[in-house]
Amino acid sequence: MRRTLVVGNWKMHGSRPANAELLAGVLAARPFLADVAVCVPFVYLNETAATLAGSEVRWGAQDVSQHAQGPHTGEISAAMLSEFGCRYAIVGHSERRAHHAESDDLVAAKAQAALSRGVTPIVCVGETLAERESGQTEAVVKRQLSAVIHTLAHCAAEMVVAYEPVWAIGTGRTASPEQAQAVHAVLRAQLQAATGRGDAMRILYGGSVKPDNAAMLFAQPDIDGGLIGGAALKAADFVAICRA
Ligand code: PGA
């Protein structure tokens, strides 16, 4: 039985007062049946960890360096994240693939760096609209996932996967539950073939998940929760999705 996991991806949003209000709203709504986590900007990790300590709500980062340490100005290592009690690190978000030229191999190296320090990578995969319209969805997500499976090898079953069609992120245009389920089934089969533990692994859906569509998406057999952007910034919306 896979437990539903709902992760808020705050992206580059927030401020100390806004975060305090948001986290207070999430904490007040406990307990949740689902596992719940928030991935916050690096600078807010310390305060987030302090605020959530002792609760079952987890916290994580939105990226991690592939390097262990050294002359990498501006980078944050997995060892540093683990010092702050990070449970998760998002890697390979499409915004980083597109705007920071992150390749499949780099994403895989980041996933490995996270795992080596006990931080669970949430590995994002997803096709652009052009790729979907030209019938390449399956090939693209399988290629993206395959790089990570290869690199993590016998540890691949430790990751969380997030399917995020690029055309659905921040656009208000969600994949239909059937469209999302079809891709999740492909990813699960790939994970099962590679690790033998695909049935136990969590595959999240991300891309314009809102309180009014979350339940339909999460009801699909291979959708194990969500990676939530915009709707994770309002406690009432995020809580409604965690309860969906
Ligand atoms: P969205 O973002 O929910 O605002 O579409 C999801 C994500 O990018 O993780």
XYZ file of C-alpha atoms and ligand atoms in Angstrom:
253
model
C 0.000 0.000 0.000
C 1.509 3.341 -1.054
C 0.808 6.277 1.244
C -0.279 9.437 -0.511
C 2.376 12.155 -0.432
C 1.586 15.824 -0.997
C 4.554 18.172 -1.376
C 4.342 21.954 -1.619
C 6.889 23.516 -3.961
C 7.059 27.134 -2.898
C 9.445 28.046 -5.738
C 10.851 31.572 -5.226
C 7.934 32.776 -3.151
C 7.593 33.676 0.473
C 8.782 36.019 3.175
C 9.335 35.384 6.856
C 5.881 36.661 7.925
C 4.093 34.967 5.001
C 5.862 31.654 5.705
C 4.955 31.810 9.383
C 1.297 32.339 8.525
C 1.283 29.592 5.896
C 2.986 27.020 8.117
C 0.744 27.899 11.059
C -2.246 27.211 8.839
C -0.851 23.857 7.759
C 0.058 22.826 11.305
C -3.392 23.811 12.578
C -5.033 21.470 10.067
C -3.274 18.321 11.302
C -3.508 15.403 11.456
C -3.413 14.444 7.768
C -4.034 10.994 6.356
C -1.431 11.736 3.678
C 2.276 12.375 4.190
C 2.807 16.122 3.804
C 5.948 18.148 3.098
C 6.980 21.626 1.984
C 9.993 22.396 -0.209
C 11.090 25.921 0.631
C 13.778 28.337 -0.574
C 17.149 27.486 1.014
C 17.272 30.600 3.176
C 14.056 29.593 4.933
C 15.111 26.034 5.776
C 16.317 26.822 9.263
C 13.140 28.587 10.323
C 10.944 26.035 8.575
C 12.734 23.203 10.358
C 12.235 24.958 13.701
C 8.561 25.655 13.020
C 7.766 22.113 11.873
C 9.954 20.274 14.400
C 7.943 17.759 16.376
C 5.170 17.639 13.774
C 4.789 14.999 11.103
C 5.001 17.635 8.348
C 8.375 17.277 6.577
C 10.486 19.862 4.807
C 12.844 19.863 1.908
C 14.767 21.903 -0.649
C 14.025 22.701 -4.280
C 17.438 21.791 -5.650
C 20.812 20.448 -4.513
C 24.333 20.552 -5.889
C 25.737 17.480 -7.565
C 29.045 18.227 -5.810
C 29.906 17.131 -2.280
C 31.833 20.356 -1.478
C 34.401 22.716 -2.944
C 34.717 25.867 -5.022
C 31.107 26.076 -6.273
C 29.966 29.588 -5.459
C 26.277 29.785 -4.727
C 25.711 26.026 -4.543
C 24.227 24.088 -1.619
C 25.369 20.537 -0.880
C 23.309 17.566 0.210
C 25.378 17.385 3.410
C 24.239 20.927 4.241
C 20.616 20.007 3.584
C 20.863 16.998 5.832
C 22.196 19.237 8.623
C 18.853 21.029 8.497
C 16.899 17.798 8.684
C 15.750 17.956 5.070
C 13.744 14.920 4.112
C 13.408 15.778 0.416
C 15.131 17.667 -2.382
C 13.361 18.338 -5.670
C 15.679 17.671 -8.621
C 15.126 18.160 -12.328
C 12.179 20.512 -12.063
C 11.320 21.659 -15.564
C 12.065 25.278 -14.622
C 15.635 24.227 -13.836
C 15.891 22.028 -16.915
C 14.659 24.879 -19.111
C 16.144 27.996 -17.485
C 19.338 26.566 -16.026
C 20.110 24.099 -18.802
C 20.047 21.067 -16.505
C 20.632 17.886 -18.485
C 19.346 14.408 -17.695
C 22.835 13.454 -16.502
C 23.110 16.457 -14.198
C 19.686 15.718 -12.724
C 20.781 12.131 -12.121
C 23.989 13.297 -10.410
C 21.956 15.589 -8.166
C 19.605 12.762 -7.255
C 22.589 10.614 -6.331
C 24.176 13.394 -4.270
C 20.925 13.799 -2.312
C 20.485 10.104 -1.679
C 24.086 9.718 -0.548
C 23.226 12.009 2.376
C 19.905 10.450 3.202
C 17.846 13.139 1.453
C 15.126 11.627 -0.754
C 15.236 13.099 -4.262
C 11.901 14.018 -5.823
C 12.840 13.528 -9.459
C 10.696 15.550 -11.876
C 10.056 14.405 -15.416
C 7.682 15.775 -18.016
C 7.192 16.673 -21.639
C 6.669 20.053 -23.276
C 3.535 20.805 -25.268
C 5.451 20.406 -28.540
C 6.718 17.014 -27.418
C 3.220 15.900 -26.446
C 1.730 17.100 -29.708
C 4.347 15.263 -31.705
C 3.675 12.014 -29.869
C 6.923 11.947 -27.896
C 5.553 12.055 -24.352
C 6.420 8.486 -23.466
C 9.885 8.588 -25.007
C 10.753 11.854 -23.254
C 9.687 10.878 -19.737
C 11.275 7.442 -20.077
C 14.558 8.981 -21.225
C 14.542 11.447 -18.314
C 13.776 8.728 -15.766
C 16.172 6.234 -17.267
C 19.178 8.514 -16.663
C 18.343 8.628 -12.958
C 17.613 4.903 -12.681
C 20.973 4.167 -14.280
C 22.903 6.433 -11.941
C 21.145 5.404 -8.729
C 21.393 1.720 -9.692
C 20.443 -0.479 -6.720
C 19.211 2.607 -4.794
C 16.773 3.707 -7.512
C 13.787 2.466 -5.544
C 14.547 5.096 -2.870
C 13.548 8.059 -5.026
C 10.152 9.692 -5.400
C 9.170 10.483 -8.986
C 7.018 13.450 -10.007
C 5.375 13.577 -13.407
C 4.945 17.234 -14.317
C 3.876 17.966 -17.875
C 5.566 21.280 -18.647
C 2.435 22.617 -20.359
C 0.451 22.167 -17.136
C 2.813 23.959 -14.763
C 1.514 27.316 -13.579
C -0.802 27.521 -16.555
C -4.073 26.493 -14.962
C -4.233 23.775 -17.595
C -4.135 20.429 -15.785
C -3.586 17.071 -17.402
C -6.850 15.172 -17.244
C -6.822 12.339 -14.714
C -6.739 9.893 -17.669
C -3.828 11.656 -19.366
C -1.851 11.737 -16.137
C -2.690 8.133 -15.243
C -1.524 6.915 -18.650
C 1.926 8.437 -18.147
C 2.119 7.298 -14.523
C 1.437 3.726 -15.626
C 4.321 3.935 -18.106
C 6.643 5.294 -15.425
C 5.591 2.641 -12.910
C 6.240 -0.137 -15.408
C 9.683 1.323 -16.074
C 10.441 1.541 -12.346
C 9.175 -1.980 -11.772
C 11.305 -3.387 -14.569
C 14.401 -1.584 -13.305
C 14.093 -2.039 -9.554
C 11.575 -4.806 -8.940
C 10.023 -2.430 -6.402
C 8.049 -0.138 -8.664
C 4.807 -1.151 -7.015
C 5.983 0.342 -3.730
C 7.389 3.578 -5.167
C 5.526 6.867 -5.108
C 4.830 8.750 -8.318
C 3.402 12.226 -7.775
C 1.544 14.352 -10.296
C 2.311 18.060 -10.599
C 0.911 20.803 -12.810
C -1.972 23.090 -11.786
C -3.230 20.801 -9.011
C -5.954 22.707 -7.160
C -8.439 21.866 -4.413
C -11.120 21.175 -7.018
C -9.156 18.700 -9.156
C -6.876 17.000 -6.616
C -9.288 14.243 -5.573
C -9.912 13.123 -9.163
C -6.195 13.012 -9.891
C -5.248 11.253 -6.651
C -7.983 8.658 -7.227
C -6.096 7.276 -10.237
C -4.442 3.936 -9.510
C -0.880 5.067 -10.274
C -1.060 8.628 -8.917
C 0.265 8.642 -5.361
C -0.094 12.307 -4.514
C 1.024 15.655 -5.848
C 3.762 18.231 -6.199
C 1.919 21.491 -5.715
C 3.145 24.915 -6.850
C 0.773 27.874 -6.817
C -1.854 26.234 -4.617
C 0.770 25.443 -1.955
C 1.125 29.140 -1.136
C -2.294 29.477 0.490
C -2.799 27.364 3.604
C -6.490 26.736 2.904
C -5.803 25.484 -0.631
C -2.800 23.392 0.331
C -4.664 21.840 3.261
C -7.638 21.042 1.022
C -5.306 19.254 -1.400
C -3.625 17.352 1.451
C -7.071 16.140 2.466
C -8.213 15.244 -1.063
P 1.803 24.540 -10.282
O 3.353 24.111 -10.161
O 1.045 23.709 -9.271
O 1.794 26.003 -9.929
O 1.384 24.266 -11.668
C 3.713 22.776 -9.946
C 5.219 22.652 -9.958
O 5.856 23.349 -10.769
O 5.812 21.884 -9.171
